[in-house]
Amino acid sequence: MVTPVEIGLFVLVLALLFGAYRIIKAVKPLIVNAIVGVIILFIANFLGIAGGIDISLIAILVCAVGGVPGAILVIILAYLDIAFVGMMAPLVLL
């Protein structure tokens, strides 16, 4: 015989599964956008766009959070020499 506790637990598990499905369904496009943004950043750096982008933790985070628009922002800022610009090695003066 099925007890009310078992029915309650079954309903709770179904609600949790449905909620997890909805969260994963909502987050999936954001994860894909973030991965594509980071790939665009690495391709732009490989091709030498904007004189070489300094791939730092902040640039990767901007691309991961912003996705494709974040990658475009990093590329534009590097092109305009505002941020994320790869620096040349400083000369040591003797």
Short mmCIF file of C-alpha atoms in Angstrom, two decimals, residues 14-69:
data_model
loop_
_atom_site.label_atom_id
_atom_site.label_comp_id
_atom_site.label_asym_id
_atom_site.label_seq_id
_atom_site.Cartn_x
_atom_site.Cartn_y
_atom_site.Cartn_z
CA LEU A 14 8.85 15.18 -10.04
CA ALA A 15 8.80 18.90 -9.20
CA LEU A 16 12.58 18.94 -8.74
CA LEU A 17 13.16 17.13 -12.03
CA PHE A 18 10.83 19.50 -13.87
CA GLY A 19 12.60 22.50 -12.29
CA ALA A 20 16.04 21.15 -13.20
CA TYR A 21 14.89 20.59 -16.78
CA ARG A 22 13.62 24.16 -17.03
CA ILE A 23 16.86 25.59 -15.63
CA ILE A 24 19.05 23.55 -17.99
CA LYS A 25 16.82 24.50 -20.92
CA ALA A 26 17.18 28.21 -20.05
CA VAL A 27 20.95 28.11 -19.41
CA LYS A 28 21.96 26.04 -22.47
CA PRO A 29 21.89 28.95 -24.98
CA LEU A 30 23.98 31.06 -22.61
CA ILE A 31 26.61 28.34 -22.32
CA VAL A 32 26.76 27.92 -26.10
CA ASN A 33 27.07 31.70 -26.55
CA ALA A 34 29.90 31.86 -24.00
CA ILE A 35 31.82 29.03 -25.68
CA VAL A 36 31.44 30.63 -29.11
CA GLY A 37 32.62 33.98 -27.69
CA VAL A 38 35.79 32.46 -26.24
CA ILE A 39 36.45 30.61 -29.52
CA ILE A 40 36.08 33.90 -31.44
CA LEU A 41 38.57 35.52 -29.06
CA PHE A 42 41.16 32.79 -29.66
CA ILE A 43 40.61 32.89 -33.44
CA ALA A 44 41.01 36.68 -33.47
CA ASN A 45 44.23 36.36 -31.48
CA PHE A 46 45.54 33.61 -33.77
CA LEU A 47 44.82 35.69 -36.88
CA GLY A 48 46.48 38.74 -35.36
CA ILE A 49 43.40 40.94 -35.51
CA ALA A 50 43.81 44.22 -33.63
CA GLY A 51 47.57 43.79 -33.37
CA GLY A 52 47.36 40.82 -31.03
CA ILE A 53 44.92 40.61 -28.18
CA ASP A 54 46.32 40.02 -24.71
CA ILE A 55 44.40 36.94 -23.62
CA SER A 56 44.10 37.47 -19.89
CA LEU A 57 41.70 36.18 -17.30
CA ILE A 58 39.61 39.36 -17.59
CA ALA A 59 39.35 39.10 -21.39
CA ILE A 60 38.26 35.47 -21.13
CA LEU A 61 35.70 36.34 -18.45
CA VAL A 62 34.29 39.16 -20.60
CA CYS A 63 33.93 36.71 -23.50
CA ALA A 64 32.50 33.98 -21.28
CA VAL A 65 29.90 36.27 -19.72
CA GLY A 66 29.20 38.39 -22.79
CA GLY A 67 29.49 35.68 -25.42
CA VAL A 68 29.79 36.88 -29.00
CA PRO A 69 29.06 40.56 -28.14
#
